[in-house]
Amino acid sequence: MLMSRPVVFPCHNINSPSELFEARTRSHKIPVRGQKDFLPSGSDQQRERLQQSLQEHWKLVSEERVERLGNLVKAVWIPSDQRVELLSPAGKFWQTMGFSAHGKQCLHPEEALYLMECGNLQVFYKDLPLSIQEGYETFLCSKTMSIHHYKVFGHLKRLGYVVTRFDPSRVPSQYERQLNLAQSRERPGRRLKRKRSLSPPSGHTETQEGATAMGTEEERDGNREEEDMNPMPEDTNPKLKDTNPKPENIHPKPEDTNPDDTQMAAQDDPSTTAEGCRSWWSKGGSPHPDLPGQSQNTGSPRWDFTSISFPDLGSRHQHPRSLASPDPCLLPGAVGSVGPCDVVPWLNRLNLREVRMSRREQERERDRDRYHRDVNLDREVQRCRNWTEYRDLLERRSRRRHRDRPAHLWEGEVTPLHDPSQVCLTGELMDKISVVKSTQLFEGASSLKCSNEWRISFNIYQPDTVAEFKKSTPGKPYSRMCVCSFSGPVPDLQTLKVLAFQSGDVPVTYAVEDHGDISFYCFKNFQIPKDESF
Amino acid sequence: MDLSEANITKQVSKDDAGEGSMARELIKINFCGSTPLLWRTEDLKAARELGFVGTLVGSLARQPRQNTRLGRPLELLLEEGRLMADMERAAVSGLDSKSEDPEVSPAVVEQYYAGLENSFQEQSALALEDRKMTLTRVLTEKQKAMSVQLCTARAGLAHCPQERQFLTADWPMPQDERCKCRFQVFKDLRRRGFYLTSAGKFGGDYLVYPGDPLRFHAHFIAVCVSMDESMPLCDVLAIARLGSNVKKTVLLCSSGESQDDEREEVVYTSLQWSGMA
């Protein structure tokens, strides 16, 4: 039988104005609990002590929060946005909690509930103040912020840690960390100046990314006092792009600069063509490489390379000053005779100096030459009539050399890990034959997908950093927290890898919440020590 | 052990017998998600008198920024809540998650602000009587010097959604064998007069106290195992080692049908690490 009746609960535990007045001088100390007994003996003494403990217990538990109205910050709950908007200025807590949205100071639901429990905040909904119970039931409804998450949040806050919500996009990538760009990444409000080192002298050296996709994030995380509100562009630091300018892209990309500049630059430099490639052999007035009407060579080459001489300009013994004009039939199209080529300017570009070797180098070269045998003088090689025979000869020779390597072991797909005839240090040998390689937690993590069950919830910063803590530049957290319970599964290796990867170089701690009792676990990389005496 | 057990069971049954449960007010259990909570001090007291201890999980009003002693709400084990409902000592509310907010009548808001004003007047008068000059001056200026209460439990103003009295049948049922076993074990140990709390940190299901946890240490770690499945030896060793490290005896508990009379009964096996003399 279900009865449906409107229930008006008698106002339990509402203090009268005189009680409220008295509460001003209430003690703030918590009595210390005495020693426990081992076995109930049924004695009066035990019963009395139990009664006393219980009385003390109920007194503490039944106390209500009484605060001066002036000390309370007022706020209002906005369910559509799942945030609490402050109506009066924030207190000291603003240094480590809260965010700005729509020009107002706001708090996340768990932050608001914590401040309510501390007696600092009064949250109104529909013009009436919410009780702590209503706060729990209203604010802790979602999957990302359930009562389990709140218990961990509250526990850590009460210990003095700074706890903020985790945002995966704010984690600097490994590359950024390597280049020590981590500071700029965690500063969403900075406007970065984009410099282009090779832009033409038009004066437009800076461009600014618009605040589009990052807009809402900037509002959410920026500190009110911060002046720079523009977010950092999504892609990697533009400074990096310009450290390795490719030779082909000597001009900046047309979409990055003023369209006028591109055209201007093209006109200035006569050696460039519309495609941007240089013609090598001209300083002016050269045959265009892509003359119209050039006939394409089809089929096999009709040149007899034995009769065409290719000039050797690098030779030390000959110093031609000019090269004869090649046969016109060798030149493309209707070029005709080009006359002799003056080689001197080209030779000036070649380094024809003799390498002056030190004595040691000379000795080394002499030793090398002593044992040098010209392969062409080898009689067996001379007997080879073509490449196939030569290769067969080489194979025969190698087989002879490796007679102690039986073919059935060494010629198949699977070969032994080590050849005993080869000399090897014991340590290296151990490495060679170790089939199980140790792995790091991050290996292969980037390709793994995250399951919906496991999620990092919070960033934790240590209590001693509170004094200098800035919401806009929080720095690297001490740890990141993932909330789970004993009734669920133990995190598997995939979860460990994915979450460790998501967290970057900050260790992930697993907070196991069990009926108010919280245990913290973390997994660390461990290397099996290698004996270096090998 | 038997003597004290008898004492405690006597105490419990004395409370239960006599007056019918109609005259007594029902303990109100409110769910936050799937967690049963008690918010009113009288409910906490009543639950403790029945032998249900729970755990306090909120901040303590007197000193909110510490973790040694916490305050309301009291979190109950699912088994505690279910047994309370079975005994018809508790009413559950808040199970239907997204009930629509009823409109708050302006009369109630007026009532609230009138209450504040009234409180202000009274406190000002008291301050005058007290003859603390600075206080008087401050109080007569503005309301912000007055003290207000931040209610822990729902104050009974018109926020609360329609509350219905649920019967046992509406309690979330145990989903699997394990939950059923846990509940049977809980009921049995409670019947024998032990106080039980959660024991996740100890690798078990319940911590078993011979008396009120405020005054006594736990003696046992109760681990619920299935009657039919065999337990690997290394698991037995692990749990026994753990128990000996924390100086508690491990109780392996299984529930099943008794051979004689087909009643549900619970079988206990205790493990204690001892040396061979």
mmCIF file with all atom_site columns, C-alpha atoms in Angstrom, chain B residues 96-176:
data_model
loop_
_atom_site.group_PDB
_atom_site.id
_atom_site.type_symbol
_atom_site.label_atom_id
_atom_site.label_alt_id
_atom_site.label_comp_id
_atom_site.label_asym_id
_atom_site.label_entity_id
_atom_site.label_seq_id
_atom_site.pdbx_PDB_ins_code
_atom_site.Cartn_x
_atom_site.Cartn_y
_atom_site.Cartn_z
_atom_site.occupancy
_atom_site.B_iso_or_equiv
_atom_site.pdbx_formal_charge
_atom_site.auth_seq_id
_atom_site.auth_comp_id
_atom_site.auth_asym_id
_atom_site.auth_atom_id
_atom_site.pdbx_PDB_model_num
ATOM 1  C CA . ASP B 1 96  ? 12.661 8.623   -8.058  1.00 0.00 ? 96  ASP B CA 1
ATOM 2  C CA . SER B 1 97  ? 15.557 10.759  -9.149  1.00 0.00 ? 97  SER B CA 1
ATOM 3  C CA . LYS B 1 98  ? 14.264 13.630  -11.196 1.00 0.00 ? 98  LYS B CA 1
ATOM 4  C CA . SER B 1 99  ? 11.061 14.696  -9.539  1.00 0.00 ? 99  SER B CA 1
ATOM 5  C CA . GLU B 1 100 ? 10.018 18.098  -10.757 1.00 0.00 ? 100 GLU B CA 1
ATOM 6  C CA . ASP B 1 101 ? 10.654 21.021  -8.466  1.00 0.00 ? 101 ASP B CA 1
ATOM 7  C CA . PRO B 1 102 ? 7.392  22.168  -7.000  1.00 0.00 ? 102 PRO B CA 1
ATOM 8  C CA . GLU B 1 103 ? 6.842  25.824  -7.266  1.00 0.00 ? 103 GLU B CA 1
ATOM 9  C CA . VAL B 1 104 ? 7.747  27.710  -4.140  1.00 0.00 ? 104 VAL B CA 1
ATOM 10 C CA . SER B 1 105 ? 4.855  29.814  -3.042  1.00 0.00 ? 105 SER B CA 1
ATOM 11 C CA . PRO B 1 106 ? 5.743  33.436  -2.314  1.00 0.00 ? 106 PRO B CA 1
ATOM 12 C CA . ALA B 1 107 ? 4.102  33.031  1.048   1.00 0.00 ? 107 ALA B CA 1
ATOM 13 C CA . VAL B 1 108 ? 6.844  30.692  2.135   1.00 0.00 ? 108 VAL B CA 1
ATOM 14 C CA . VAL B 1 109 ? 9.538  33.106  1.018   1.00 0.00 ? 109 VAL B CA 1
ATOM 15 C CA . GLU B 1 110 ? 7.836  35.850  2.951   1.00 0.00 ? 110 GLU B CA 1
ATOM 16 C CA . GLN B 1 111 ? 7.710  33.575  5.937   1.00 0.00 ? 111 GLN B CA 1
ATOM 17 C CA . TYR B 1 112 ? 11.418 32.980  5.708   1.00 0.00 ? 112 TYR B CA 1
ATOM 18 C CA . TYR B 1 113 ? 12.320 36.641  5.571   1.00 0.00 ? 113 TYR B CA 1
ATOM 19 C CA . ALA B 1 114 ? 9.894  37.450  8.313   1.00 0.00 ? 114 ALA B CA 1
ATOM 20 C CA . GLY B 1 115 ? 11.616 34.816  10.399  1.00 0.00 ? 115 GLY B CA 1
ATOM 21 C CA . LEU B 1 116 ? 14.964 36.447  9.725   1.00 0.00 ? 116 LEU B CA 1
ATOM 22 C CA . GLU B 1 117 ? 13.672 39.849  10.735  1.00 0.00 ? 117 GLU B CA 1
ATOM 23 C CA . ASN B 1 118 ? 12.167 38.462  13.883  1.00 0.00 ? 118 ASN B CA 1
ATOM 24 C CA . SER B 1 119 ? 15.397 36.732  14.755  1.00 0.00 ? 119 SER B CA 1
ATOM 25 C CA . PHE B 1 120 ? 17.251 39.963  14.191  1.00 0.00 ? 120 PHE B CA 1
ATOM 26 C CA . GLN B 1 121 ? 14.992 41.830  16.556  1.00 0.00 ? 121 GLN B CA 1
ATOM 27 C CA . GLU B 1 122 ? 15.364 39.242  19.262  1.00 0.00 ? 122 GLU B CA 1
ATOM 28 C CA . GLN B 1 123 ? 19.107 39.045  18.916  1.00 0.00 ? 123 GLN B CA 1
ATOM 29 C CA . SER B 1 124 ? 19.374 42.817  19.063  1.00 0.00 ? 124 SER B CA 1
ATOM 30 C CA . ALA B 1 125 ? 17.358 42.775  22.256  1.00 0.00 ? 125 ALA B CA 1
ATOM 31 C CA . LEU B 1 126 ? 19.598 40.117  23.717  1.00 0.00 ? 126 LEU B CA 1
ATOM 32 C CA . ALA B 1 127 ? 22.661 42.095  22.745  1.00 0.00 ? 127 ALA B CA 1
ATOM 33 C CA . LEU B 1 128 ? 21.276 45.120  24.546  1.00 0.00 ? 128 LEU B CA 1
ATOM 34 C CA . GLU B 1 129 ? 20.714 43.031  27.631  1.00 0.00 ? 129 GLU B CA 1
ATOM 35 C CA . ASP B 1 130 ? 24.173 41.685  27.425  1.00 0.00 ? 130 ASP B CA 1
ATOM 36 C CA . ARG B 1 131 ? 25.557 45.212  27.543  1.00 0.00 ? 131 ARG B CA 1
ATOM 37 C CA . LYS B 1 132 ? 28.337 44.528  25.152  1.00 0.00 ? 132 LYS B CA 1
ATOM 38 C CA . MET B 1 133 ? 28.600 47.997  23.678  1.00 0.00 ? 133 MET B CA 1
ATOM 39 C CA . THR B 1 134 ? 30.384 47.172  20.451  1.00 0.00 ? 134 THR B CA 1
ATOM 40 C CA . LEU B 1 135 ? 28.019 44.358  19.762  1.00 0.00 ? 135 LEU B CA 1
ATOM 41 C CA . THR B 1 136 ? 24.996 46.553  20.277  1.00 0.00 ? 136 THR B CA 1
ATOM 42 C CA . ARG B 1 137 ? 26.248 49.197  17.971  1.00 0.00 ? 137 ARG B CA 1
ATOM 43 C CA . VAL B 1 138 ? 26.954 46.694  15.272  1.00 0.00 ? 138 VAL B CA 1
ATOM 44 C CA . LEU B 1 139 ? 23.669 44.894  15.701  1.00 0.00 ? 139 LEU B CA 1
ATOM 45 C CA . THR B 1 140 ? 21.550 47.994  15.610  1.00 0.00 ? 140 THR B CA 1
ATOM 46 C CA . GLU B 1 141 ? 23.152 49.068  12.367  1.00 0.00 ? 141 GLU B CA 1
ATOM 47 C CA . LYS B 1 142 ? 22.513 46.134  10.102  1.00 0.00 ? 142 LYS B CA 1
ATOM 48 C CA . GLN B 1 143 ? 21.273 42.665  9.937   1.00 0.00 ? 143 GLN B CA 1
ATOM 49 C CA . LYS B 1 144 ? 24.593 41.317  8.884   1.00 0.00 ? 144 LYS B CA 1
ATOM 50 C CA . ALA B 1 145 ? 25.852 41.115  12.435  1.00 0.00 ? 145 ALA B CA 1
ATOM 51 C CA . MET B 1 146 ? 23.133 38.713  13.428  1.00 0.00 ? 146 MET B CA 1
ATOM 52 C CA . SER B 1 147 ? 23.617 34.993  13.503  1.00 0.00 ? 147 SER B CA 1
ATOM 53 C CA . VAL B 1 148 ? 21.835 32.705  11.150  1.00 0.00 ? 148 VAL B CA 1
ATOM 54 C CA . GLN B 1 149 ? 21.649 28.978  10.974  1.00 0.00 ? 149 GLN B CA 1
ATOM 55 C CA . LEU B 1 150 ? 22.702 26.977  7.961   1.00 0.00 ? 150 LEU B CA 1
ATOM 56 C CA . CYS B 1 151 ? 20.500 23.959  8.238   1.00 0.00 ? 151 CYS B CA 1
ATOM 57 C CA . THR B 1 152 ? 22.020 20.566  7.811   1.00 0.00 ? 152 THR B CA 1
ATOM 58 C CA . ALA B 1 153 ? 18.871 18.565  7.277   1.00 0.00 ? 153 ALA B CA 1
ATOM 59 C CA . ARG B 1 154 ? 16.093 19.781  5.058   1.00 0.00 ? 154 ARG B CA 1
ATOM 60 C CA . ALA B 1 155 ? 14.312 22.424  7.069   1.00 0.00 ? 155 ALA B CA 1
ATOM 61 C CA . GLY B 1 156 ? 10.825 21.513  6.064   1.00 0.00 ? 156 GLY B CA 1
ATOM 62 C CA . LEU B 1 157 ? 10.382 24.540  3.835   1.00 0.00 ? 157 LEU B CA 1
ATOM 63 C CA . ALA B 1 158 ? 8.589  24.003  0.606   1.00 0.00 ? 158 ALA B CA 1
ATOM 64 C CA . HIS B 1 159 ? 11.524 22.778  -1.484  1.00 0.00 ? 159 HIS B CA 1
ATOM 65 C CA . CYS B 1 160 ? 11.017 19.158  -0.721  1.00 0.00 ? 160 CYS B CA 1
ATOM 66 C CA . PRO B 1 161 ? 9.472  17.119  -3.472  1.00 0.00 ? 161 PRO B CA 1
ATOM 67 C CA . GLN B 1 162 ? 6.498  14.963  -2.785  1.00 0.00 ? 162 GLN B CA 1
ATOM 68 C CA . GLU B 1 163 ? 7.617  12.431  -0.256  1.00 0.00 ? 163 GLU B CA 1
ATOM 69 C CA . ARG B 1 164 ? 6.090  9.046   -0.291  1.00 0.00 ? 164 ARG B CA 1
ATOM 70 C CA . GLN B 1 165 ? 6.283  6.329   2.223   1.00 0.00 ? 165 GLN B CA 1
ATOM 71 C CA . PHE B 1 166 ? 7.918  3.343   0.697   1.00 0.00 ? 166 PHE B CA 1
ATOM 72 C CA . LEU B 1 167 ? 7.586  -0.175  1.833   1.00 0.00 ? 167 LEU B CA 1
ATOM 73 C CA . THR B 1 168 ? 10.210 -2.842  1.864   1.00 0.00 ? 168 THR B CA 1
ATOM 74 C CA . ALA B 1 169 ? 9.269  -3.933  -1.598  1.00 0.00 ? 169 ALA B CA 1
ATOM 75 C CA . ASP B 1 170 ? 10.542 -0.623  -2.953  1.00 0.00 ? 170 ASP B CA 1
ATOM 76 C CA . TRP B 1 171 ? 13.995 -0.972  -1.486  1.00 0.00 ? 171 TRP B CA 1
ATOM 77 C CA . PRO B 1 172 ? 16.610 -1.640  -4.196  1.00 0.00 ? 172 PRO B CA 1
ATOM 78 C CA . MET B 1 173 ? 16.771 -5.419  -4.316  1.00 0.00 ? 173 MET B CA 1
ATOM 79 C CA . PRO B 1 174 ? 20.075 -7.237  -4.215  1.00 0.00 ? 174 PRO B CA 1
ATOM 80 C CA . GLN B 1 175 ? 21.078 -7.965  -7.766  1.00 0.00 ? 175 GLN B CA 1
ATOM 81 C CA . ASP B 1 176 ? 23.144 -11.053 -7.448  1.00 0.00 ? 176 ASP B CA 1
#
